[in-house]
Amino acid sequence: GAGVSQSPSNKVTEKGKDVELRCDPISGHTALYWYRQSLGQGLEFLIYFQGNSAPDKSGLPSDRFSAERTGGSVSTLTIQRTQQEDSAVYLCASSSSASPTYNEQFFGPGTRLTVL
Amino acid sequence: GQQVMQIPQYQHVQEGEDFTTYCNSSTTLSNIQWYKQRPGGHPVFLIQLVKSGEVKKQKRLTFQFGEAKKNSSLHITATQTTDVGTYFCAGPAGAGSYQLTFGKGTKLSVIP
């Protein structure tokens, strides 16, 4: 069916506010990833979910960042007490593969977060 | 930790010229993936290489995986304006890891 969807597409918030970013992966994809991309930069891994396993949170930059995945499908990335350096595009990707060797990732359009 | 380096960071070419971007990993990779991100868009998977010395072609694009599985290249023959974008390579963050480490990308500009 449809590809990976993310909402909102744009989010402007004030420093210190909390934000929630949503990702809807491709139906049936067991793996879900969150990345952060600052302007003109590469992709910074944040967190990875695979099925019902404990998530790999090794990329989260601080304890202000958290993510959950409900029912093995939709995921929400929450940033508490946002800072200006959190401004970036947050990309979600999903993969159907249960193998680390063959795990093509399908990316959503991203959420552009601007912290004033 | 593992590092994935890409060079060059930027490349400006005249339409019709060839283009090559190189990717080098600090560790041996089980596989390497390439993605393209158009301006204002999101990364789109191009290809995955798994075997040592593997070469794959997609029309004007040629992908190579080094014999030691630590480096890779993407070569575009006779660039077109549609090739504009940033090309990223990515490899597993560790043995058996599902996490990908992305290079910083090569941004290609094509002058018509």
mmCIF file with all atom_site columns, N, CA and C in Angstrom, chain A residues 11-82:
data_model
loop_
_atom_site.group_PDB
_atom_site.id
_atom_site.type_symbol
_atom_site.label_atom_id
_atom_site.label_alt_id
_atom_site.label_comp_id
_atom_site.label_asym_id
_atom_site.label_entity_id
_atom_site.label_seq_id
_atom_site.pdbx_PDB_ins_code
_atom_site.Cartn_x
_atom_site.Cartn_y
_atom_site.Cartn_z
_atom_site.occupancy
_atom_site.B_iso_or_equiv
_atom_site.pdbx_formal_charge
_atom_site.auth_seq_id
_atom_site.auth_comp_id
_atom_site.auth_asym_id
_atom_site.auth_atom_id
_atom_site.pdbx_PDB_model_num
ATOM 1   N N  . LYS A 1 11 ? 6.883  21.503 11.964 1.00 0.00 ? 11 LYS A N  1
ATOM 2   C CA . LYS A 1 11 ? 6.520  21.836 13.327 1.00 0.00 ? 11 LYS A CA 1
ATOM 3   C C  . LYS A 1 11 ? 7.409  22.975 13.801 1.00 0.00 ? 11 LYS A C  1
ATOM 4   N N  . VAL A 1 12 ? 6.771  24.067 14.193 1.00 0.00 ? 12 VAL A N  1
ATOM 5   C CA . VAL A 1 12 ? 7.502  25.187 14.775 1.00 0.00 ? 12 VAL A CA 1
ATOM 6   C C  . VAL A 1 12 ? 7.096  25.269 16.236 1.00 0.00 ? 12 VAL A C  1
ATOM 7   N N  . THR A 1 13 ? 8.065  25.300 17.105 1.00 0.00 ? 13 THR A N  1
ATOM 8   C CA . THR A 1 13 ? 7.766  25.330 18.528 1.00 0.00 ? 13 THR A CA 1
ATOM 9   C C  . THR A 1 13 ? 8.697  26.301 19.228 1.00 0.00 ? 13 THR A C  1
ATOM 10  N N  . GLU A 1 14 ? 8.335  26.622 20.432 1.00 0.00 ? 14 GLU A N  1
ATOM 11  C CA . GLU A 1 14 ? 9.168  27.510 21.222 1.00 0.00 ? 14 GLU A CA 1
ATOM 12  C C  . GLU A 1 14 ? 10.100 26.700 22.109 1.00 0.00 ? 14 GLU A C  1
ATOM 13  N N  . LYS A 1 15 ? 11.257 27.238 22.334 1.00 0.00 ? 15 LYS A N  1
ATOM 14  C CA . LYS A 1 15 ? 12.231 26.601 23.209 1.00 0.00 ? 15 LYS A CA 1
ATOM 15  C C  . LYS A 1 15 ? 11.580 26.246 24.540 1.00 0.00 ? 15 LYS A C  1
ATOM 16  N N  . GLY A 1 16 ? 11.814 25.013 24.990 1.00 0.00 ? 16 GLY A N  1
ATOM 17  C CA . GLY A 1 16 ? 11.280 24.571 26.260 1.00 0.00 ? 16 GLY A CA 1
ATOM 18  C C  . GLY A 1 16 ? 9.997  23.771 26.158 1.00 0.00 ? 16 GLY A C  1
ATOM 19  N N  . LYS A 1 17 ? 9.333  23.830 25.008 1.00 0.00 ? 17 LYS A N  1
ATOM 20  C CA . LYS A 1 17 ? 8.095  23.068 24.819 1.00 0.00 ? 17 LYS A CA 1
ATOM 21  C C  . LYS A 1 17 ? 8.418  21.630 24.446 1.00 0.00 ? 17 LYS A C  1
ATOM 22  N N  . ASP A 1 18 ? 7.448  20.747 24.666 1.00 0.00 ? 18 ASP A N  1
ATOM 23  C CA . ASP A 1 18 ? 7.579  19.356 24.243 1.00 0.00 ? 18 ASP A CA 1
ATOM 24  C C  . ASP A 1 18 ? 6.940  19.193 22.867 1.00 0.00 ? 18 ASP A C  1
ATOM 25  N N  . VAL A 1 19 ? 7.483  18.273 22.067 1.00 0.00 ? 19 VAL A N  1
ATOM 26  C CA . VAL A 1 19 ? 6.891  17.976 20.768 1.00 0.00 ? 19 VAL A CA 1
ATOM 27  C C  . VAL A 1 19 ? 6.797  16.471 20.577 1.00 0.00 ? 19 VAL A C  1
ATOM 28  N N  . GLU A 1 20 ? 5.802  16.078 19.793 1.00 0.00 ? 20 GLU A N  1
ATOM 29  C CA . GLU A 1 20 ? 5.624  14.672 19.436 1.00 0.00 ? 20 GLU A CA 1
ATOM 30  C C  . GLU A 1 20 ? 5.588  14.551 17.931 1.00 0.00 ? 20 GLU A C  1
ATOM 31  N N  . LEU A 1 21 ? 6.396  13.654 17.410 1.00 0.00 ? 21 LEU A N  1
ATOM 32  C CA . LEU A 1 21 ? 6.460  13.410 15.981 1.00 0.00 ? 21 LEU A CA 1
ATOM 33  C C  . LEU A 1 21 ? 5.978  11.981 15.737 1.00 0.00 ? 21 LEU A C  1
ATOM 34  N N  . ARG A 1 22 ? 5.178  11.828 14.685 1.00 0.00 ? 22 ARG A N  1
ATOM 35  C CA . ARG A 1 22 ? 4.552  10.529 14.453 1.00 0.00 ? 22 ARG A CA 1
ATOM 36  C C  . ARG A 1 22 ? 5.060  9.897  13.173 1.00 0.00 ? 22 ARG A C  1
ATOM 37  N N  . CYS A 1 23 ? 5.177  8.567  13.203 1.00 0.00 ? 23 CYS A N  1
ATOM 38  C CA . CYS A 1 23 ? 5.584  7.814  12.022 1.00 0.00 ? 23 CYS A CA 1
ATOM 39  C C  . CYS A 1 23 ? 4.676  6.617  11.837 1.00 0.00 ? 23 CYS A C  1
ATOM 40  N N  . ASP A 1 24 ? 4.171  6.486  10.610 1.00 0.00 ? 24 ASP A N  1
ATOM 41  C CA . ASP A 1 24 ? 3.353  5.336  10.240 1.00 0.00 ? 24 ASP A CA 1
ATOM 42  C C  . ASP A 1 24 ? 4.152  4.518  9.230  1.00 0.00 ? 24 ASP A C  1
ATOM 43  N N  . PRO A 1 25 ? 4.672  3.367  9.626  1.00 0.00 ? 25 PRO A N  1
ATOM 44  C CA . PRO A 1 25 ? 5.513  2.607  8.697  1.00 0.00 ? 25 PRO A CA 1
ATOM 45  C C  . PRO A 1 25 ? 4.676  1.896  7.644  1.00 0.00 ? 25 PRO A C  1
ATOM 46  N N  . ILE A 1 26 ? 5.355  1.317  6.695  1.00 0.00 ? 26 ILE A N  1
ATOM 47  C CA . ILE A 1 26 ? 4.668  0.502  5.694  1.00 0.00 ? 26 ILE A CA 1
ATOM 48  C C  . ILE A 1 26 ? 4.071  -0.716 6.402  1.00 0.00 ? 26 ILE A C  1
ATOM 49  N N  . SER A 1 27 ? 2.839  -1.020 6.043  1.00 0.00 ? 27 SER A N  1
ATOM 50  C CA . SER A 1 27 ? 2.144  -2.127 6.696  1.00 0.00 ? 27 SER A CA 1
ATOM 51  C C  . SER A 1 27 ? 2.942  -3.417 6.568  1.00 0.00 ? 27 SER A C  1
ATOM 52  N N  . GLY A 1 28 ? 3.122  -4.085 7.698  1.00 0.00 ? 28 GLY A N  1
ATOM 53  C CA . GLY A 1 28 ? 3.831  -5.357 7.689  1.00 0.00 ? 28 GLY A CA 1
ATOM 54  C C  . GLY A 1 28 ? 5.318  -5.244 7.943  1.00 0.00 ? 28 GLY A C  1
ATOM 55  N N  . HIS A 1 29 ? 5.852  -4.025 7.890  1.00 0.00 ? 29 HIS A N  1
ATOM 56  C CA . HIS A 1 29 ? 7.279  -3.854 8.165  1.00 0.00 ? 29 HIS A CA 1
ATOM 57  C C  . HIS A 1 29 ? 7.530  -3.978 9.659  1.00 0.00 ? 29 HIS A C  1
ATOM 58  N N  . THR A 1 30 ? 8.453  -4.856 9.998  1.00 0.00 ? 30 THR A N  1
ATOM 59  C CA . THR A 1 30 ? 8.707  -5.101 11.414 1.00 0.00 ? 30 THR A CA 1
ATOM 60  C C  . THR A 1 30 ? 9.745  -4.143 12.000 1.00 0.00 ? 30 THR A C  1
ATOM 61  N N  . ALA A 1 31 ? 10.598 -3.596 11.152 1.00 0.00 ? 31 ALA A N  1
ATOM 62  C CA . ALA A 1 31 ? 11.671 -2.730 11.645 1.00 0.00 ? 31 ALA A CA 1
ATOM 63  C C  . ALA A 1 31 ? 11.322 -1.264 11.399 1.00 0.00 ? 31 ALA A C  1
ATOM 64  N N  . LEU A 1 32 ? 11.627 -0.430 12.379 1.00 0.00 ? 32 LEU A N  1
ATOM 65  C CA . LEU A 1 32 ? 11.350 1.003  12.265 1.00 0.00 ? 32 LEU A CA 1
ATOM 66  C C  . LEU A 1 32 ? 12.519 1.774  12.846 1.00 0.00 ? 32 LEU A C  1
ATOM 67  N N  . TYR A 1 33 ? 12.958 2.785  12.120 1.00 0.00 ? 33 TYR A N  1
ATOM 68  C CA . TYR A 1 33 ? 14.124 3.583  12.508 1.00 0.00 ? 33 TYR A CA 1
ATOM 69  C C  . TYR A 1 33 ? 13.746 5.057  12.559 1.00 0.00 ? 33 TYR A C  1
ATOM 70  N N  . TRP A 1 34 ? 14.383 5.772  13.465 1.00 0.00 ? 34 TRP A N  1
ATOM 71  C CA . TRP A 1 34 ? 14.315 7.224  13.490 1.00 0.00 ? 34 TRP A CA 1
ATOM 72  C C  . TRP A 1 34 ? 15.723 7.775  13.267 1.00 0.00 ? 34 TRP A C  1
ATOM 73  N N  . TYR A 1 35 ? 15.785 8.807  12.407 1.00 0.00 ? 35 TYR A N  1
ATOM 74  C CA . TYR A 1 35 ? 17.035 9.496  12.138 1.00 0.00 ? 35 TYR A CA 1
ATOM 75  C C  . TYR A 1 35 ? 16.801 10.999 12.274 1.00 0.00 ? 35 TYR A C  1
ATOM 76  N N  . ARG A 1 36 ? 17.899 11.702 12.475 1.00 0.00 ? 36 ARG A N  1
ATOM 77  C CA . ARG A 1 36 ? 17.860 13.161 12.475 1.00 0.00 ? 36 ARG A CA 1
ATOM 78  C C  . ARG A 1 36 ? 18.825 13.644 11.409 1.00 0.00 ? 36 ARG A C  1
ATOM 79  N N  . GLN A 1 37 ? 18.372 14.634 10.638 1.00 0.00 ? 37 GLN A N  1
ATOM 80  C CA . GLN A 1 37 ? 19.226 15.201 9.596  1.00 0.00 ? 37 GLN A CA 1
ATOM 81  C C  . GLN A 1 37 ? 19.239 16.710 9.759  1.00 0.00 ? 37 GLN A C  1
ATOM 82  N N  . SER A 1 38 ? 20.384 17.231 10.148 1.00 0.00 ? 38 SER A N  1
ATOM 83  C CA . SER A 1 38 ? 20.530 18.672 10.237 1.00 0.00 ? 38 SER A CA 1
ATOM 84  C C  . SER A 1 38 ? 20.821 19.216 8.849  1.00 0.00 ? 38 SER A C  1
ATOM 85  N N  . LEU A 1 39 ? 20.600 20.509 8.664  1.00 0.00 ? 39 LEU A N  1
ATOM 86  C CA . LEU A 1 39 ? 20.693 21.129 7.346  1.00 0.00 ? 39 LEU A CA 1
ATOM 87  C C  . LEU A 1 39 ? 22.003 20.780 6.654  1.00 0.00 ? 39 LEU A C  1
ATOM 88  N N  . GLY A 1 40 ? 21.865 20.164 5.477  1.00 0.00 ? 40 GLY A N  1
ATOM 89  C CA . GLY A 1 40 ? 23.031 19.845 4.671  1.00 0.00 ? 40 GLY A CA 1
ATOM 90  C C  . GLY A 1 40 ? 23.918 18.756 5.226  1.00 0.00 ? 40 GLY A C  1
ATOM 91  N N  . GLN A 1 41 ? 23.443 18.051 6.246  1.00 0.00 ? 41 GLN A N  1
ATOM 92  C CA . GLN A 1 41 ? 24.270 17.022 6.880  1.00 0.00 ? 41 GLN A CA 1
ATOM 93  C C  . GLN A 1 41 ? 23.769 15.615 6.553  1.00 0.00 ? 41 GLN A C  1
ATOM 94  N N  . GLY A 1 42 ? 24.496 14.647 7.041  1.00 0.00 ? 42 GLY A N  1
ATOM 95  C CA . GLY A 1 42 ? 24.113 13.256 6.859  1.00 0.00 ? 42 GLY A CA 1
ATOM 96  C C  . GLY A 1 42 ? 23.032 12.847 7.830  1.00 0.00 ? 42 GLY A C  1
ATOM 97  N N  . LEU A 1 43 ? 22.778 11.564 7.887  1.00 0.00 ? 43 LEU A N  1
ATOM 98  C CA . LEU A 1 43 ? 21.724 11.034 8.735  1.00 0.00 ? 43 LEU A CA 1
ATOM 99  C C  . LEU A 1 43 ? 22.310 10.529 10.052 1.00 0.00 ? 43 LEU A C  1
ATOM 100 N N  . GLU A 1 44 ? 21.756 11.028 11.135 1.00 0.00 ? 44 GLU A N  1
ATOM 101 C CA . GLU A 1 44 ? 22.193 10.618 12.461 1.00 0.00 ? 44 GLU A CA 1
ATOM 102 C C  . GLU A 1 44 ? 21.183 9.639  13.026 1.00 0.00 ? 44 GLU A C  1
ATOM 103 N N  . PHE A 1 45 ? 21.612 8.418  13.298 1.00 0.00 ? 45 PHE A N  1
ATOM 104 C CA . PHE A 1 45 ? 20.723 7.395  13.850 1.00 0.00 ? 45 PHE A CA 1
ATOM 105 C C  . PHE A 1 45 ? 20.284 7.780  15.253 1.00 0.00 ? 45 PHE A C  1
ATOM 106 N N  . LEU A 1 46 ? 18.991 7.598  15.528 1.00 0.00 ? 46 LEU A N  1
ATOM 107 C CA . LEU A 1 46 ? 18.465 7.895  16.859 1.00 0.00 ? 46 LEU A CA 1
ATOM 108 C C  . LEU A 1 46 ? 18.045 6.624  17.590 1.00 0.00 ? 46 LEU A C  1
ATOM 109 N N  . ILE A 1 47 ? 17.137 5.860  16.985 1.00 0.00 ? 47 ILE A N  1
ATOM 110 C CA . ILE A 1 47 ? 16.570 4.701  17.677 1.00 0.00 ? 47 ILE A CA 1
ATOM 111 C C  . ILE A 1 47 ? 16.038 3.715  16.655 1.00 0.00 ? 47 ILE A C  1
ATOM 112 N N  . TYR A 1 48 ? 16.000 2.442  17.051 1.00 0.00 ? 48 TYR A N  1
ATOM 113 C CA . TYR A 1 48 ? 15.575 1.365  16.151 1.00 0.00 ? 48 TYR A CA 1
ATOM 114 C C  . TYR A 1 48 ? 14.656 0.418  16.906 1.00 0.00 ? 48 TYR A C  1
ATOM 115 N N  . PHE A 1 49 ? 13.549 0.056  16.273 1.00 0.00 ? 49 PHE A N  1
ATOM 116 C CA . PHE A 1 49 ? 12.610 -0.936 16.803 1.00 0.00 ? 49 PHE A CA 1
ATOM 117 C C  . PHE A 1 49 ? 12.581 -2.124 15.849 1.00 0.00 ? 49 PHE A C  1
ATOM 118 N N  . GLN A 1 50 ? 12.573 -3.316 16.415 1.00 0.00 ? 50 GLN A N  1
ATOM 119 C CA . GLN A 1 50 ? 12.419 -4.535 15.597 1.00 0.00 ? 50 GLN A CA 1
ATOM 120 C C  . GLN A 1 50 ? 11.411 -5.422 16.300 1.00 0.00 ? 50 GLN A C  1
ATOM 121 N N  . GLY A 1 51 ? 10.244 -5.564 15.691 1.00 0.00 ? 51 GLY A N  1
ATOM 122 C CA . GLY A 1 51 ? 9.207  -6.418 16.247 1.00 0.00 ? 51 GLY A CA 1
ATOM 123 C C  . GLY A 1 51 ? 8.912  -6.080 17.698 1.00 0.00 ? 51 GLY A C  1
ATOM 124 N N  . ASN A 1 52 ? 8.887  -7.111 18.526 1.00 0.00 ? 52 ASN A N  1
ATOM 125 C CA . ASN A 1 52 ? 8.603  -6.934 19.945 1.00 0.00 ? 52 ASN A CA 1
ATOM 126 C C  . ASN A 1 52 ? 9.851  -6.854 20.804 1.00 0.00 ? 52 ASN A C  1
ATOM 127 N N  . SER A 1 53 ? 11.008 -6.792 20.144 1.00 0.00 ? 53 SER A N  1
ATOM 128 C CA . SER A 1 53 ? 12.266 -6.728 20.900 1.00 0.00 ? 53 SER A CA 1
ATOM 129 C C  . SER A 1 53 ? 12.445 -5.360 21.528 1.00 0.00 ? 53 SER A C  1
ATOM 130 N N  . ALA A 1 54 ? 13.289 -5.319 22.551 1.00 0.00 ? 54 ALA A N  1
ATOM 131 C CA . ALA A 1 54 ? 13.613 -4.037 23.175 1.00 0.00 ? 54 ALA A CA 1
ATOM 132 C C  . ALA A 1 54 ? 14.274 -3.134 22.138 1.00 0.00 ? 54 ALA A C  1
ATOM 133 N N  . PRO A 1 55 ? 13.900 -1.858 22.093 1.00 0.00 ? 55 PRO A N  1
ATOM 134 C CA . PRO A 1 55 ? 14.473 -0.969 21.089 1.00 0.00 ? 55 PRO A CA 1
ATOM 135 C C  . PRO A 1 55 ? 15.958 -0.683 21.343 1.00 0.00 ? 55 PRO A C  1
ATOM 136 N N  . ASP A 1 56 ? 16.656 -0.385 20.263 1.00 0.00 ? 56 ASP A N  1
ATOM 137 C CA . ASP A 1 56 ? 18.051 0.047  20.341 1.00 0.00 ? 56 ASP A CA 1
ATOM 138 C C  . ASP A 1 56 ? 18.037 1.570  20.450 1.00 0.00 ? 56 ASP A C  1
ATOM 139 N N  . LYS A 1 57 ? 18.293 2.082  21.642 1.00 0.00 ? 57 LYS A N  1
ATOM 140 C CA . LYS A 1 57 ? 18.208 3.513  21.905 1.00 0.00 ? 57 LYS A CA 1
ATOM 141 C C  . LYS A 1 57 ? 19.580 4.187  21.886 1.00 0.00 ? 57 LYS A C  1
ATOM 142 N N  . SER A 1 58 ? 20.560 3.493  21.363 1.00 0.00 ? 58 SER A N  1
ATOM 143 C CA . SER A 1 58 ? 21.936 3.957  21.508 1.00 0.00 ? 58 SER A CA 1
ATOM 144 C C  . SER A 1 58 ? 22.220 5.293  20.841 1.00 0.00 ? 58 SER A C  1
ATOM 145 N N  . GLY A 1 59 ? 21.372 5.711  19.910 1.00 0.00 ? 59 GLY A N  1
ATOM 146 C CA . GLY A 1 59 ? 21.611 6.956  19.200 1.00 0.00 ? 59 GLY A CA 1
ATOM 147 C C  . GLY A 1 59 ? 20.919 8.178  19.785 1.00 0.00 ? 59 GLY A C  1
ATOM 148 N N  . LEU A 1 60 ? 20.087 7.988  20.771 1.00 0.00 ? 60 LEU A N  1
ATOM 149 C CA . LEU A 1 60 ? 19.372 9.138  21.343 1.00 0.00 ? 60 LEU A CA 1
ATOM 150 C C  . LEU A 1 60 ? 20.372 10.090 21.983 1.00 0.00 ? 60 LEU A C  1
ATOM 151 N N  . PRO A 1 61 ? 20.338 11.373 21.609 1.00 0.00 ? 61 PRO A N  1
ATOM 152 C CA . PRO A 1 61 ? 21.382 12.308 22.055 1.00 0.00 ? 61 PRO A CA 1
ATOM 153 C C  . PRO A 1 61 ? 21.281 12.730 23.515 1.00 0.00 ? 61 PRO A C  1
ATOM 154 N N  . SER A 1 62 ? 20.111 12.641 24.094 1.00 0.00 ? 62 SER A N  1
ATOM 155 C CA . SER A 1 62 ? 19.959 13.005 25.504 1.00 0.00 ? 62 SER A CA 1
ATOM 156 C C  . SER A 1 62 ? 18.694 12.377 26.046 1.00 0.00 ? 62 SER A C  1
ATOM 157 N N  . ASP A 1 63 ? 18.516 12.476 27.364 1.00 0.00 ? 63 ASP A N  1
ATOM 158 C CA . ASP A 1 63 ? 17.315 11.874 27.964 1.00 0.00 ? 63 ASP A CA 1
ATOM 159 C C  . ASP A 1 63 ? 16.070 12.714 27.684 1.00 0.00 ? 63 ASP A C  1
ATOM 160 N N  . ARG A 1 64 ? 16.216 13.807 26.954 1.00 0.00 ? 64 ARG A N  1
ATOM 161 C CA . ARG A 1 64 ? 15.027 14.559 26.549 1.00 0.00 ? 64 ARG A CA 1
ATOM 162 C C  . ARG A 1 64 ? 14.314 13.870 25.384 1.00 0.00 ? 64 ARG A C  1
ATOM 163 N N  . PHE A 1 65 ? 15.020 12.955 24.749 1.00 0.00 ? 65 PHE A N  1
ATOM 164 C CA . PHE A 1 65 ? 14.484 12.247 23.600 1.00 0.00 ? 65 PHE A CA 1
ATOM 165 C C  . PHE A 1 65 ? 13.981 10.865 24.032 1.00 0.00 ? 65 PHE A C  1
ATOM 166 N N  . SER A 1 66 ? 12.801 10.505 23.560 1.00 0.00 ? 66 SER A N  1
ATOM 167 C CA . SER A 1 66 ? 12.282 9.172  23.813 1.00 0.00 ? 66 SER A CA 1
ATOM 168 C C  . SER A 1 66 ? 11.393 8.775  22.639 1.00 0.00 ? 66 SER A C  1
ATOM 169 N N  . ALA A 1 67 ? 11.168 7.496  22.497 1.00 0.00 ? 67 ALA A N  1
ATOM 170 C CA . ALA A 1 67 ? 10.307 7.026  21.417 1.00 0.00 ? 67 ALA A CA 1
ATOM 171 C C  . ALA A 1 67 ? 9.612  5.765  21.859 1.00 0.00 ? 67 ALA A C  1
ATOM 172 N N  . GLU A 1 68 ? 8.440  5.571  21.317 1.00 0.00 ? 68 GLU A N  1
ATOM 173 C CA . GLU A 1 68 ? 7.721  4.326  21.565 1.00 0.00 ? 68 GLU A CA 1
ATOM 174 C C  . GLU A 1 68 ? 7.077  3.866  20.274 1.00 0.00 ? 68 GLU A C  1
ATOM 175 N N  . ARG A 1 69 ? 6.778  2.598  20.274 1.00 0.00 ? 69 ARG A N  1
ATOM 176 C CA . ARG A 1 69 ? 6.116  2.011  19.113 1.00 0.00 ? 69 ARG A CA 1
ATOM 177 C C  . ARG A 1 69 ? 4.988  1.141  19.631 1.00 0.00 ? 69 ARG A C  1
ATOM 178 N N  . THR A 1 70 ? 3.786  1.539  19.313 1.00 0.00 ? 70 THR A N  1
ATOM 179 C CA . THR A 1 70 ? 2.620  0.846  19.846 1.00 0.00 ? 70 THR A CA 1
ATOM 180 C C  . THR A 1 70 ? 2.147  -0.229 18.879 1.00 0.00 ? 70 THR A C  1
ATOM 181 N N  . GLY A 1 71 ? 1.902  -1.427 19.426 1.00 0.00 ? 71 GLY A N  1
ATOM 182 C CA . GLY A 1 71 ? 1.362  -2.512 18.623 1.00 0.00 ? 71 GLY A CA 1
ATOM 183 C C  . GLY A 1 71 ? 2.229  -2.900 17.451 1.00 0.00 ? 71 GLY A C  1
ATOM 184 N N  . GLY A 1 72 ? 3.496  -2.596 17.546 1.00 0.00 ? 72 GLY A N  1
ATOM 185 C CA . GLY A 1 72 ? 4.404  -2.964 16.470 1.00 0.00 ? 72 GLY A CA 1
ATOM 186 C C  . GLY A 1 72 ? 4.189  -2.194 15.188 1.00 0.00 ? 72 GLY A C  1
ATOM 187 N N  . SER A 1 73 ? 3.468  -1.073 15.268 1.00 0.00 ? 73 SER A N  1
ATOM 188 C CA . SER A 1 73 ? 3.206  -0.318 14.050 1.00 0.00 ? 73 SER A CA 1
ATOM 189 C C  . SER A 1 73 ? 3.632  1.137  14.216 1.00 0.00 ? 73 SER A C  1
ATOM 190 N N  . VAL A 1 74 ? 2.680  2.005  14.529 1.00 0.00 ? 74 VAL A N  1
ATOM 191 C CA . VAL A 1 74 ? 2.941  3.444  14.625 1.00 0.00 ? 74 VAL A CA 1
ATOM 192 C C  . VAL A 1 74 ? 3.958  3.744  15.717 1.00 0.00 ? 74 VAL A C  1
ATOM 193 N N  . SER A 1 75 ? 4.817  4.717  15.411 1.00 0.00 ? 75 SER A N  1
ATOM 194 C CA . SER A 1 75 ? 5.819  5.132  16.391 1.00 0.00 ? 75 SER A CA 1
ATOM 195 C C  . SER A 1 75 ? 5.714  6.631  16.636 1.00 0.00 ? 75 SER A C  1
ATOM 196 N N  . THR A 1 76 ? 6.016  7.012  17.864 1.00 0.00 ? 76 THR A N  1
ATOM 197 C CA . THR A 1 76 ? 6.044  8.422  18.232 1.00 0.00 ? 76 THR A CA 1
ATOM 198 C C  . THR A 1 76 ? 7.392  8.753  18.833 1.00 0.00 ? 76 THR A C  1
ATOM 199 N N  . LEU A 1 77 ? 8.007  9.795  18.295 1.00 0.00 ? 77 LEU A N  1
ATOM 200 C CA . LEU A 1 77 ? 9.261  10.324 18.856 1.00 0.00 ? 77 LEU A CA 1
ATOM 201 C C  . LEU A 1 77 ? 8.909  11.580 19.646 1.00 0.00 ? 77 LEU A C  1
ATOM 202 N N  . THR A 1 78 ? 9.272  11.597 20.909 1.00 0.00 ? 78 THR A N  1
ATOM 203 C CA . THR A 1 78 ? 8.972  12.730 21.772 1.00 0.00 ? 78 THR A CA 1
ATOM 204 C C  . THR A 1 78 ? 10.255 13.438 22.171 1.00 0.00 ? 78 THR A C  1
ATOM 205 N N  . ILE A 1 79 ? 10.241 14.747 22.016 1.00 0.00 ? 79 ILE A N  1
ATOM 206 C CA . ILE A 1 79 ? 11.363 15.567 22.466 1.00 0.00 ? 79 ILE A CA 1
ATOM 207 C C  . ILE A 1 79 ? 10.832 16.500 23.548 1.00 0.00 ? 79 ILE A C  1
ATOM 208 N N  . GLN A 1 80 ? 11.373 16.373 24.729 1.00 0.00 ? 80 GLN A N  1
ATOM 209 C CA . GLN A 1 80 ? 10.934 17.215 25.847 1.00 0.00 ? 80 GLN A CA 1
ATOM 210 C C  . GLN A 1 80 ? 11.845 18.433 25.966 1.00 0.00 ? 80 GLN A C  1
ATOM 211 N N  . ARG A 1 81 ? 11.255 19.505 26.435 1.00 0.00 ? 81 ARG A N  1
ATOM 212 C CA . ARG A 1 81 ? 12.021 20.737 26.712 1.00 0.00 ? 81 ARG A CA 1
ATOM 213 C C  . ARG A 1 81 ? 12.947 21.051 25.522 1.00 0.00 ? 81 ARG A C  1
ATOM 214 N N  . THR A 1 82 ? 12.344 21.239 24.369 1.00 0.00 ? 82 THR A N  1
ATOM 215 C CA . THR A 1 82 ? 13.121 21.416 23.135 1.00 0.00 ? 82 THR A CA 1
ATOM 216 C C  . THR A 1 82 ? 14.128 22.557 23.249 1.00 0.00 ? 82 THR A C  1
#
